Amino acid sequence: MDKKITVVGAGNVGATVAQRIIEKELADVVLIDIIEGVPQGKALDLKEAAPVEKHDADIIGANTYEASANSDIVIITAGIPRKPGMSRDDLISTNAGIMKNVTQQIAKFSPNTILIIVSNPLDAMCHVAYEASGFPGNRVIGMAGVLDSARFRAFIAMELNVSVENTHAFVLGGHGDTMVPLPRYSTVAGIPITELMSEDRINALVTRTANGGAEIVSLLKTGSAYYAPSSAAVEMAEAILKDKKKILPCAAYLDGEYGFKDLFIGVPVKLGKNGVEEIIQINLTESEKAALQKSANSVQDLKNILKKLAA
Ligand code: APR
């Protein structure tokens, strides 16, 4: 392939991201993990599946960063996942250290790359990567909104017994309990769901979406979701690699947009070859604005914790 994506973290999310990328022949993949043998073993296993899956993308595993040099995109999934009873925020001290170290290595070998951050707590990890890389804000993007919107879409399709392909949804804000699903902008074949479902049912789906990650954690017991998170990260990577100018909800660096400054939070962005090419500012009602503000406050709280950890 003429494109290269490095995936850091060869656990559940990282290995599934790698699999999806090569099976779509989007790019060659370098899979990096701190555990010796794991990225090499998973890469070889995936390489041996290629003849049956009928693709020619290359994949190698590594424990150091030399092989990642000059990647077009780097997807960072390194870190610990949640266990039942934990919130994403409980991961902050461990994952901040991992994110800083990984990002510095990546920036050294791929100074022009675009980072897609997946590790949690997502918005705070974007900040760590932004500061550790020194990259401009358009080249550090967090994966959250595509996943949260996909969950909302899945629930809408299940509720109305329609194809998921007919659904469209927007979830903004931080990737946590304060996320802001926007029913007004969520549609089935172009029809707002506010015209198709009662307020009670919409509220039930909104609540299920906000707790979507925790629902999976409580079922799996030993880790967190990875099929839908990997699909979401790969949709973002594909939009960038193919310069699709696709509008997707992502955690983006805001510099005054929506009234927030120096903050990563989920908003609709246009993704193309330069990463975030535009932050789309949609009109929000007073209550939607208040919900976004509340979500931004909780991201700001995590930023303050990061400052304390760094001190
Ligand atoms: N460098 C590289 N890899 C690392 C490092 C590091 N410094 N520290 C940990 N890892 C690797 C682990 O060895 C493990 O293989 O990250 C991988 C994480 O994989 P899993 O434990 O399976 O976790 P996963 O479910 O993939 O979630 C990863 O994504 O969705 C988020 O909340 C989730 O923060 C978590 C991350």
mmCIF file of C-alpha atoms and ligand atoms in Angstrom:
data_model
loop_
_atom_site.group_PDB
_atom_site.id
_atom_site.type_symbol
_atom_site.label_atom_id
_atom_site.label_comp_id
_atom_site.label_asym_id
_atom_site.label_seq_id
_atom_site.Cartn_x
_atom_site.Cartn_y
_atom_site.Cartn_z
ATOM 1 C CA MET A 1 0.000 0.000 0.000
ATOM 2 C CA ASP A 2 1.252 3.558 -0.484
ATOM 3 C CA LYS A 3 -0.099 4.685 2.917
ATOM 4 C CA LYS A 4 1.079 3.744 6.364
ATOM 5 C CA ILE A 5 -0.809 3.727 9.654
ATOM 6 C CA THR A 6 0.780 2.968 13.007
ATOM 7 C CA VAL A 7 -1.472 1.568 15.705
ATOM 8 C CA VAL A 8 -0.085 1.863 19.233
ATOM 9 C CA GLY A 9 -1.493 -0.649 21.704
ATOM 10 C CA ALA A 10 -2.023 -4.170 20.392
ATOM 11 C CA GLY A 11 -4.818 -5.008 22.816
ATOM 12 C CA ASN A 12 -8.487 -5.444 22.007
ATOM 13 C CA VAL A 13 -9.064 -2.063 20.366
ATOM 14 C CA GLY A 14 -5.649 -1.778 18.676
ATOM 15 C CA ALA A 15 -5.599 -5.268 17.172
ATOM 16 C CA THR A 16 -9.164 -4.863 15.886
ATOM 17 C CA VAL A 17 -8.298 -1.458 14.389
ATOM 18 C CA ALA A 18 -5.311 -3.069 12.640
ATOM 19 C CA GLN A 19 -7.477 -5.881 11.317
ATOM 20 C CA ARG A 20 -10.100 -3.503 9.941
ATOM 21 C CA ILE A 21 -7.484 -1.287 8.252
ATOM 22 C CA ILE A 22 -5.717 -4.090 6.411
ATOM 23 C CA GLU A 23 -8.903 -5.918 5.474
ATOM 24 C CA LYS A 24 -10.130 -2.680 3.844
ATOM 25 C CA GLU A 25 -6.689 -2.255 2.196
ATOM 26 C CA LEU A 26 -6.520 1.307 3.513
ATOM 27 C CA ALA A 27 -2.830 1.206 4.420
ATOM 28 C CA ASP A 28 0.055 -0.935 5.607
ATOM 29 C CA VAL A 29 0.060 -1.200 9.395
ATOM 30 C CA VAL A 30 2.750 -1.094 12.070
ATOM 31 C CA LEU A 31 1.341 -2.469 15.331
ATOM 32 C CA ILE A 32 3.260 -1.397 18.445
ATOM 33 C CA ASP A 33 2.896 -2.574 22.032
ATOM 34 C CA ILE A 34 5.028 -2.519 25.147
ATOM 35 C CA ILE A 35 4.611 -6.287 25.683
ATOM 36 C CA GLU A 36 7.257 -8.272 23.811
ATOM 37 C CA GLY A 37 5.889 -10.737 21.282
ATOM 38 C CA VAL A 38 2.249 -9.631 21.383
ATOM 39 C CA PRO A 39 2.300 -7.108 18.508
ATOM 40 C CA GLN A 40 4.586 -9.402 16.490
ATOM 41 C CA GLY A 41 2.351 -12.418 17.122
ATOM 42 C CA LYS A 42 -0.901 -10.608 16.316
ATOM 43 C CA ALA A 43 0.635 -9.038 13.186
ATOM 44 C CA LEU A 44 1.834 -12.430 11.945
ATOM 45 C CA ASP A 45 -1.549 -14.010 12.667
ATOM 46 C CA LEU A 46 -3.273 -11.229 10.683
ATOM 47 C CA LYS A 47 -0.724 -11.581 7.851
ATOM 48 C CA GLU A 48 -1.518 -15.294 7.658
ATOM 49 C CA ALA A 49 -5.232 -14.483 7.349
ATOM 50 C CA ALA A 50 -4.564 -12.235 4.326
ATOM 51 C CA PRO A 51 -4.697 -14.963 1.630
ATOM 52 C CA VAL A 52 -8.144 -16.028 2.833
ATOM 53 C CA GLU A 53 -9.378 -12.472 3.373
ATOM 54 C CA LYS A 54 -7.926 -11.548 -0.038
ATOM 55 C CA HIS A 55 -5.925 -8.431 0.719
ATOM 56 C CA ASP A 56 -2.337 -7.379 0.130
ATOM 57 C CA ALA A 57 -1.835 -4.866 2.929
ATOM 58 C CA ASP A 58 1.292 -5.493 4.971
ATOM 59 C CA ILE A 59 1.378 -5.608 8.766
ATOM 60 C CA ILE A 60 4.287 -5.910 11.168
ATOM 61 C CA GLY A 61 4.553 -5.815 14.953
ATOM 62 C CA ALA A 62 7.176 -3.978 17.016
ATOM 63 C CA ASN A 63 8.070 -2.920 20.556
ATOM 64 C CA THR A 64 10.003 0.190 19.510
ATOM 65 C CA TYR A 65 9.126 3.096 17.282
ATOM 66 C CA GLU A 66 11.661 3.030 14.417
ATOM 67 C CA ALA A 67 9.310 1.066 12.158
ATOM 68 C CA SER A 68 6.596 3.689 12.664
ATOM 69 C CA ALA A 69 8.650 6.388 10.915
ATOM 70 C CA ASN A 70 6.774 8.604 8.478
ATOM 71 C CA SER A 71 3.323 7.239 9.217
ATOM 72 C CA ASP A 72 0.438 9.084 7.561
ATOM 73 C CA ILE A 73 -1.758 8.473 10.600
ATOM 74 C CA VAL A 74 -1.091 7.128 14.094
ATOM 75 C CA ILE A 75 -3.949 5.668 16.115
ATOM 76 C CA ILE A 76 -3.170 5.509 19.838
ATOM 77 C CA THR A 77 -5.046 2.880 21.855
ATOM 78 C CA ALA A 78 -2.331 2.196 24.446
ATOM 79 C CA GLY A 79 -3.446 2.210 28.048
ATOM 80 C CA ILE A 80 -5.596 0.347 30.500
ATOM 81 C CA PRO A 81 -9.317 -0.198 29.889
ATOM 82 C CA ARG A 82 -12.123 0.071 32.441
ATOM 83 C CA LYS A 83 -13.298 -2.686 34.753
ATOM 84 C CA PRO A 84 -16.881 -2.888 36.102
ATOM 85 C CA GLY A 85 -17.624 -0.002 38.461
ATOM 86 C CA MET A 86 -14.880 2.217 37.032
ATOM 87 C CA SER A 87 -15.560 5.407 35.127
ATOM 88 C CA ARG A 88 -13.352 6.463 32.233
ATOM 89 C CA ASP A 89 -11.988 9.192 34.504
ATOM 90 C CA ASP A 90 -10.578 6.586 36.919
ATOM 91 C CA LEU A 91 -7.993 5.704 34.249
ATOM 92 C CA ILE A 92 -6.492 9.179 34.090
ATOM 93 C CA SER A 93 -3.244 8.898 36.054
ATOM 94 C CA THR A 94 -2.091 5.614 34.463
ATOM 95 C CA ASN A 95 -3.125 6.493 30.934
ATOM 96 C CA ALA A 96 -1.761 10.064 31.026
ATOM 97 C CA GLY A 97 1.745 8.713 31.646
ATOM 98 C CA ILE A 98 1.401 6.143 28.873
ATOM 99 C CA MET A 99 -0.031 8.718 26.437
ATOM 100 C CA LYS A 100 2.771 11.215 27.064
ATOM 101 C CA ASN A 101 5.487 8.640 26.533
ATOM 102 C CA VAL A 102 3.896 7.143 23.406
ATOM 103 C CA THR A 103 3.185 10.521 21.813
ATOM 104 C CA GLN A 104 6.747 11.747 22.313
ATOM 105 C CA GLN A 105 8.093 8.647 20.574
ATOM 106 C CA ILE A 106 5.608 8.983 17.730
ATOM 107 C CA ALA A 107 6.339 12.695 17.209
ATOM 108 C CA LYS A 108 10.056 11.941 17.015
ATOM 109 C CA PHE A 109 9.664 9.459 14.162
ATOM 110 C CA SER A 110 6.597 10.925 12.389
ATOM 111 C CA PRO A 111 6.679 14.698 12.914
ATOM 112 C CA ASN A 112 4.081 15.326 10.208
ATOM 113 C CA THR A 113 1.587 12.635 11.113
ATOM 114 C CA ILE A 114 -2.026 12.998 12.227
ATOM 115 C CA LEU A 115 -2.907 11.515 15.626
ATOM 116 C CA ILE A 116 -6.198 9.769 16.317
ATOM 117 C CA ILE A 117 -6.533 9.274 20.067
ATOM 118 C CA VAL A 118 -8.659 6.424 21.426
ATOM 119 C CA SER A 119 -7.389 5.845 24.987
ATOM 120 C CA ASN A 120 -9.590 7.081 27.835
ATOM 121 C CA PRO A 121 -10.493 9.400 29.422
ATOM 122 C CA LEU A 122 -10.620 10.527 25.828
ATOM 123 C CA ASP A 123 -10.811 14.317 25.908
ATOM 124 C CA ALA A 124 -8.107 14.552 28.584
ATOM 125 C CA MET A 125 -5.869 12.119 26.661
ATOM 126 C CA CYS A 126 -6.196 14.374 23.597
ATOM 127 C CA HIS A 127 -4.768 17.197 25.708
ATOM 128 C CA VAL A 128 -1.850 15.071 26.827
ATOM 129 C CA ALA A 129 -1.115 14.075 23.215
ATOM 130 C CA TYR A 130 -1.495 17.683 22.025
ATOM 131 C CA GLU A 131 1.011 18.956 24.568
ATOM 132 C CA ALA A 132 3.459 16.050 24.279
ATOM 133 C CA SER A 133 3.515 16.138 20.465
ATOM 134 C CA GLY A 134 3.657 19.902 19.982
ATOM 135 C CA PHE A 135 1.454 19.321 16.905
ATOM 136 C CA PRO A 136 -1.080 21.945 15.803
ATOM 137 C CA GLY A 137 -4.635 21.296 16.966
ATOM 138 C CA ASN A 138 -5.838 20.135 13.543
ATOM 139 C CA ARG A 139 -3.499 17.116 13.740
ATOM 140 C CA VAL A 140 -4.707 15.771 17.100
ATOM 141 C CA ILE A 141 -8.203 14.273 16.956
ATOM 142 C CA GLY A 142 -10.097 12.205 19.492
ATOM 143 C CA MET A 143 -12.360 9.282 18.670
ATOM 144 C CA ALA A 144 -15.565 9.537 20.689
ATOM 145 C CA GLY A 145 -18.422 11.171 18.810
ATOM 146 C CA VAL A 146 -18.403 8.664 15.957
ATOM 147 C CA LEU A 147 -18.664 5.825 18.488
ATOM 148 C CA ASP A 148 -21.308 7.513 20.633
ATOM 149 C CA SER A 149 -23.306 8.426 17.508
ATOM 150 C CA ALA A 150 -23.001 4.858 16.183
ATOM 151 C CA ARG A 151 -24.393 3.559 19.461
ATOM 152 C CA PHE A 152 -27.276 6.043 19.293
ATOM 153 C CA ARG A 153 -27.909 5.032 15.644
ATOM 154 C CA ALA A 154 -27.926 1.336 16.535
ATOM 155 C CA PHE A 155 -30.497 1.964 19.273
ATOM 156 C CA ILE A 156 -32.648 4.137 16.957
ATOM 157 C CA ALA A 157 -32.623 1.408 14.268
ATOM 158 C CA MET A 158 -33.523 -1.262 16.850
ATOM 159 C CA GLU A 159 -36.349 0.882 18.256
ATOM 160 C CA LEU A 160 -37.929 1.736 14.899
ATOM 161 C CA ASN A 161 -37.059 -1.519 13.128
ATOM 162 C CA VAL A 162 -35.326 0.263 10.239
ATOM 163 C CA SER A 163 -31.997 -0.185 8.514
ATOM 164 C CA VAL A 164 -29.043 1.322 10.337
ATOM 165 C CA GLU A 165 -28.140 2.813 6.966
ATOM 166 C CA ASN A 166 -31.196 5.069 7.201
ATOM 167 C CA THR A 167 -30.087 6.489 10.528
ATOM 168 C CA HIS A 168 -28.013 9.532 11.246
ATOM 169 C CA ALA A 169 -27.171 10.865 14.695
ATOM 170 C CA PHE A 170 -25.083 13.496 16.385
ATOM 171 C CA VAL A 171 -23.590 13.180 19.837
ATOM 172 C CA LEU A 172 -21.480 16.096 21.034
ATOM 173 C CA GLY A 173 -19.562 16.968 24.195
ATOM 174 C CA GLY A 174 -17.069 15.019 26.245
ATOM 175 C CA HIS A 175 -16.847 11.224 26.017
ATOM 176 C CA GLY A 176 -18.417 10.556 29.388
ATOM 177 C CA ASP A 177 -21.664 10.608 31.310
ATOM 178 C CA THR A 178 -22.170 14.258 30.329
ATOM 179 C CA MET A 179 -22.097 13.606 26.564
ATOM 180 C CA VAL A 180 -24.783 15.494 24.633
ATOM 181 C CA PRO A 181 -26.849 13.414 22.181
ATOM 182 C CA LEU A 182 -28.797 15.793 19.911
ATOM 183 C CA PRO A 183 -32.189 14.258 18.986
ATOM 184 C CA ARG A 184 -33.076 17.315 16.832
ATOM 185 C CA TYR A 185 -30.163 16.542 14.547
ATOM 186 C CA SER A 186 -30.722 12.780 14.620
ATOM 187 C CA THR A 187 -32.747 11.463 11.719
ATOM 188 C CA VAL A 188 -34.155 8.407 9.977
ATOM 189 C CA ALA A 189 -34.136 8.858 6.202
ATOM 190 C CA GLY A 190 -33.925 12.607 6.814
ATOM 191 C CA ILE A 191 -36.857 12.727 9.280
ATOM 192 C CA PRO A 192 -35.899 14.006 12.762
ATOM 193 C CA ILE A 193 -36.454 11.293 15.373
ATOM 194 C CA THR A 194 -38.416 13.866 17.383
ATOM 195 C CA GLU A 195 -41.199 13.238 14.821
ATOM 196 C CA LEU A 196 -40.934 9.462 15.006
ATOM 197 C CA MET A 197 -40.685 8.647 18.710
ATOM 198 C CA SER A 198 -42.188 9.852 21.966
ATOM 199 C CA GLU A 199 -40.065 12.044 24.198
ATOM 200 C CA ASP A 200 -39.899 9.230 26.764
ATOM 201 C CA ARG A 201 -38.497 6.748 24.256
ATOM 202 C CA ILE A 202 -35.986 9.299 22.969
ATOM 203 C CA ASN A 203 -34.871 9.986 26.532
ATOM 204 C CA ALA A 204 -34.478 6.255 27.142
ATOM 205 C CA LEU A 205 -32.268 5.885 24.045
ATOM 206 C CA VAL A 206 -30.264 8.981 24.989
ATOM 207 C CA THR A 207 -29.614 7.525 28.453
ATOM 208 C CA ARG A 208 -28.640 4.155 26.978
ATOM 209 C CA THR A 209 -26.236 5.933 24.599
ATOM 210 C CA ALA A 210 -24.579 7.903 27.412
ATOM 211 C CA ASN A 211 -24.151 4.621 29.344
ATOM 212 C CA GLY A 212 -23.274 2.612 26.229
ATOM 213 C CA GLY A 213 -19.654 1.987 27.211
ATOM 214 C CA ALA A 214 -20.565 1.023 30.787
ATOM 215 C CA GLU A 215 -23.244 -1.398 29.509
ATOM 216 C CA ILE A 216 -20.581 -3.322 27.577
ATOM 217 C CA VAL A 217 -18.088 -3.177 30.474
ATOM 218 C CA SER A 218 -20.666 -4.674 32.835
ATOM 219 C CA LEU A 219 -21.305 -7.534 30.395
ATOM 220 C CA LEU A 220 -17.661 -8.261 29.523
ATOM 221 C CA LYS A 221 -16.433 -7.825 33.121
ATOM 222 C CA THR A 222 -12.770 -8.062 32.086
ATOM 223 C CA GLY A 223 -12.438 -5.111 29.731
ATOM 224 C CA SER A 224 -14.271 -2.572 27.628
ATOM 225 C CA ALA A 225 -15.804 -2.364 24.161
ATOM 226 C CA TYR A 226 -13.633 -2.765 21.089
ATOM 227 C CA TYR A 227 -15.606 -3.704 17.976
ATOM 228 C CA ALA A 228 -17.536 -0.430 17.731
ATOM 229 C CA PRO A 229 -14.623 1.719 18.971
ATOM 230 C CA SER A 230 -12.336 0.222 16.330
ATOM 231 C CA SER A 231 -14.937 0.754 13.580
ATOM 232 C CA ALA A 232 -15.245 4.394 14.619
ATOM 233 C CA ALA A 233 -11.490 5.034 14.645
ATOM 234 C CA VAL A 234 -11.112 3.449 11.217
ATOM 235 C CA GLU A 235 -13.945 5.556 9.741
ATOM 236 C CA MET A 236 -12.015 8.649 10.858
ATOM 237 C CA ALA A 237 -8.726 7.330 9.453
ATOM 238 C CA GLU A 238 -10.377 6.526 6.119
ATOM 239 C CA ALA A 239 -11.877 10.031 5.862
ATOM 240 C CA ILE A 240 -8.405 11.518 6.383
ATOM 241 C CA LEU A 241 -6.471 9.133 4.117
ATOM 242 C CA LYS A 242 -8.951 9.532 1.267
ATOM 243 C CA ASP A 243 -9.324 13.295 1.872
ATOM 244 C CA LYS A 244 -13.078 12.765 1.940
ATOM 245 C CA LYS A 245 -14.011 16.071 3.661
ATOM 246 C CA LYS A 246 -16.388 13.989 5.754
ATOM 247 C CA ILE A 247 -18.287 15.653 8.575
ATOM 248 C CA LEU A 248 -18.072 13.552 11.710
ATOM 249 C CA PRO A 249 -18.377 14.309 15.416
ATOM 250 C CA CYS A 250 -14.861 14.154 16.882
ATOM 251 C CA ALA A 251 -13.031 15.474 19.922
ATOM 252 C CA ALA A 252 -11.332 18.531 18.441
ATOM 253 C CA TYR A 253 -9.116 21.295 19.744
ATOM 254 C CA LEU A 254 -11.281 24.378 20.218
ATOM 255 C CA ASP A 255 -9.798 27.826 20.087
ATOM 256 C CA GLY A 256 -12.875 29.932 20.718
ATOM 257 C CA GLU A 257 -15.390 27.852 18.733
ATOM 258 C CA TYR A 258 -18.609 27.198 20.665
ATOM 259 C CA GLY A 259 -17.214 29.645 23.247
ATOM 260 C CA PHE A 260 -14.459 27.270 24.465
ATOM 261 C CA LYS A 261 -10.745 27.919 24.352
ATOM 262 C CA ASP A 262 -7.815 25.504 24.677
ATOM 263 C CA LEU A 263 -10.209 22.616 25.200
ATOM 264 C CA PHE A 264 -10.769 19.279 23.429
ATOM 265 C CA ILE A 265 -14.432 18.397 23.216
ATOM 266 C CA GLY A 266 -16.725 16.584 20.794
ATOM 267 C CA VAL A 267 -18.047 18.801 17.985
ATOM 268 C CA PRO A 268 -18.814 18.221 14.298
ATOM 269 C CA VAL A 269 -15.661 18.593 12.211
ATOM 270 C CA LYS A 270 -14.706 18.191 8.570
ATOM 271 C CA LEU A 271 -12.025 15.501 8.196
ATOM 272 C CA GLY A 272 -9.673 15.550 5.216
ATOM 273 C CA LYS A 273 -6.005 15.114 4.397
ATOM 274 C CA ASN A 274 -5.022 17.884 6.837
ATOM 275 C CA GLY A 275 -6.906 16.308 9.730
ATOM 276 C CA VAL A 276 -9.529 18.662 11.152
ATOM 277 C CA GLU A 277 -10.096 21.053 8.236
ATOM 278 C CA GLU A 278 -13.060 22.883 9.712
ATOM 279 C CA ILE A 279 -15.007 22.986 12.933
ATOM 280 C CA ILE A 280 -18.678 23.117 12.026
ATOM 281 C CA GLN A 281 -20.613 25.402 14.337
ATOM 282 C CA ILE A 282 -24.257 24.360 14.497
ATOM 283 C CA ASN A 283 -27.031 26.290 16.206
ATOM 284 C CA LEU A 284 -27.865 24.961 19.630
ATOM 285 C CA THR A 285 -30.896 25.655 21.803
ATOM 286 C CA GLU A 286 -30.370 27.107 25.258
ATOM 287 C CA SER A 287 -30.753 23.685 26.895
ATOM 288 C CA GLU A 288 -28.333 22.066 24.412
ATOM 289 C CA LYS A 289 -25.848 24.877 25.079
ATOM 290 C CA ALA A 290 -26.220 24.314 28.832
ATOM 291 C CA ALA A 291 -25.616 20.568 28.390
ATOM 292 C CA LEU A 292 -22.499 21.240 26.303
ATOM 293 C CA GLN A 293 -21.255 23.702 28.926
ATOM 294 C CA LYS A 294 -21.748 21.087 31.657
ATOM 295 C CA SER A 295 -19.842 18.556 29.576
ATOM 296 C CA ALA A 296 -17.054 21.071 28.917
ATOM 297 C CA ASN A 297 -16.835 21.737 32.662
ATOM 298 C CA SER A 298 -16.228 18.064 33.338
ATOM 299 C CA VAL A 299 -13.468 17.979 30.678
ATOM 300 C CA GLN A 300 -11.975 21.100 32.283
ATOM 301 C CA ASP A 301 -11.996 19.295 35.668
ATOM 302 C CA LEU A 302 -9.943 16.492 34.124
ATOM 303 C CA LYS A 303 -7.535 19.036 32.638
ATOM 304 C CA ASN A 304 -7.060 20.422 36.146
ATOM 305 C CA ILE A 305 -6.319 16.910 37.443
ATOM 306 C CA LEU A 306 -3.727 16.530 34.664
ATOM 307 C CA LYS A 307 -2.066 19.761 35.789
ATOM 308 C CA LYS A 308 -1.866 18.447 39.355
ATOM 309 C CA LEU A 309 -0.429 15.131 38.155
ATOM 310 C CA ALA A 310 2.236 16.960 36.134
ATOM 311 C CA ALA A 311 3.200 19.204 39.086
HETATM 312 N N1 APR B 1 3.178 1.541 25.017
HETATM 313 C C1 APR B 1 2.544 0.721 24.151
HETATM 314 N N2 APR B 1 1.506 -0.065 24.506
HETATM 315 C C2 APR B 1 1.098 -0.015 25.775
HETATM 316 C C3 APR B 1 1.713 0.818 26.738
HETATM 317 C C4 APR B 1 2.779 1.635 26.301
HETATM 318 N N3 APR B 1 3.427 2.461 27.135
HETATM 319 N N4 APR B 1 1.063 0.653 27.904
HETATM 320 C C5 APR B 1 0.085 -0.263 27.707
HETATM 321 N N5 APR B 1 0.098 -0.667 26.415
HETATM 322 C C6 APR B 1 -0.737 -1.648 25.745
HETATM 323 C C7 APR B 1 -1.011 -2.873 26.624
HETATM 324 O O1 APR B 1 0.127 -3.732 26.679
HETATM 325 C C8 APR B 1 -2.200 -3.501 25.917
HETATM 326 O O2 APR B 1 -1.806 -4.468 24.967
HETATM 327 O O3 APR B 1 -2.018 -1.154 25.464
HETATM 328 C C9 APR B 1 -2.854 -2.298 25.214
HETATM 329 C C10 APR B 1 -4.244 -2.004 25.699
HETATM 330 O O4 APR B 1 -5.046 -3.083 25.331
HETATM 331 P P1 APR B 1 -6.266 -3.621 26.210
HETATM 332 O O5 APR B 1 -5.808 -3.805 27.617
HETATM 333 O O6 APR B 1 -6.879 -4.795 25.487
HETATM 334 O O7 APR B 1 -7.273 -2.393 26.232
HETATM 335 P P2 APR B 1 -8.298 -1.967 25.061
HETATM 336 O O8 APR B 1 -9.615 -2.589 25.309
HETATM 337 O O9 APR B 1 -7.648 -2.151 23.744
HETATM 338 O O10 APR B 1 -8.461 -0.410 25.375
HETATM 339 C C11 APR B 1 -7.389 0.499 25.174
HETATM 340 O O11 APR B 1 -8.825 2.284 24.522
HETATM 341 O O12 APR B 1 -11.135 2.356 24.495
HETATM 342 C C12 APR B 1 -9.982 2.727 25.198
HETATM 343 O O13 APR B 1 -10.681 2.834 27.523
HETATM 344 C C13 APR B 1 -9.950 2.089 26.580
HETATM 345 O O14 APR B 1 -8.074 3.326 27.412
HETATM 346 C C14 APR B 1 -8.475 2.092 26.861
HETATM 347 C C15 APR B 1 -7.844 1.910 25.472
#
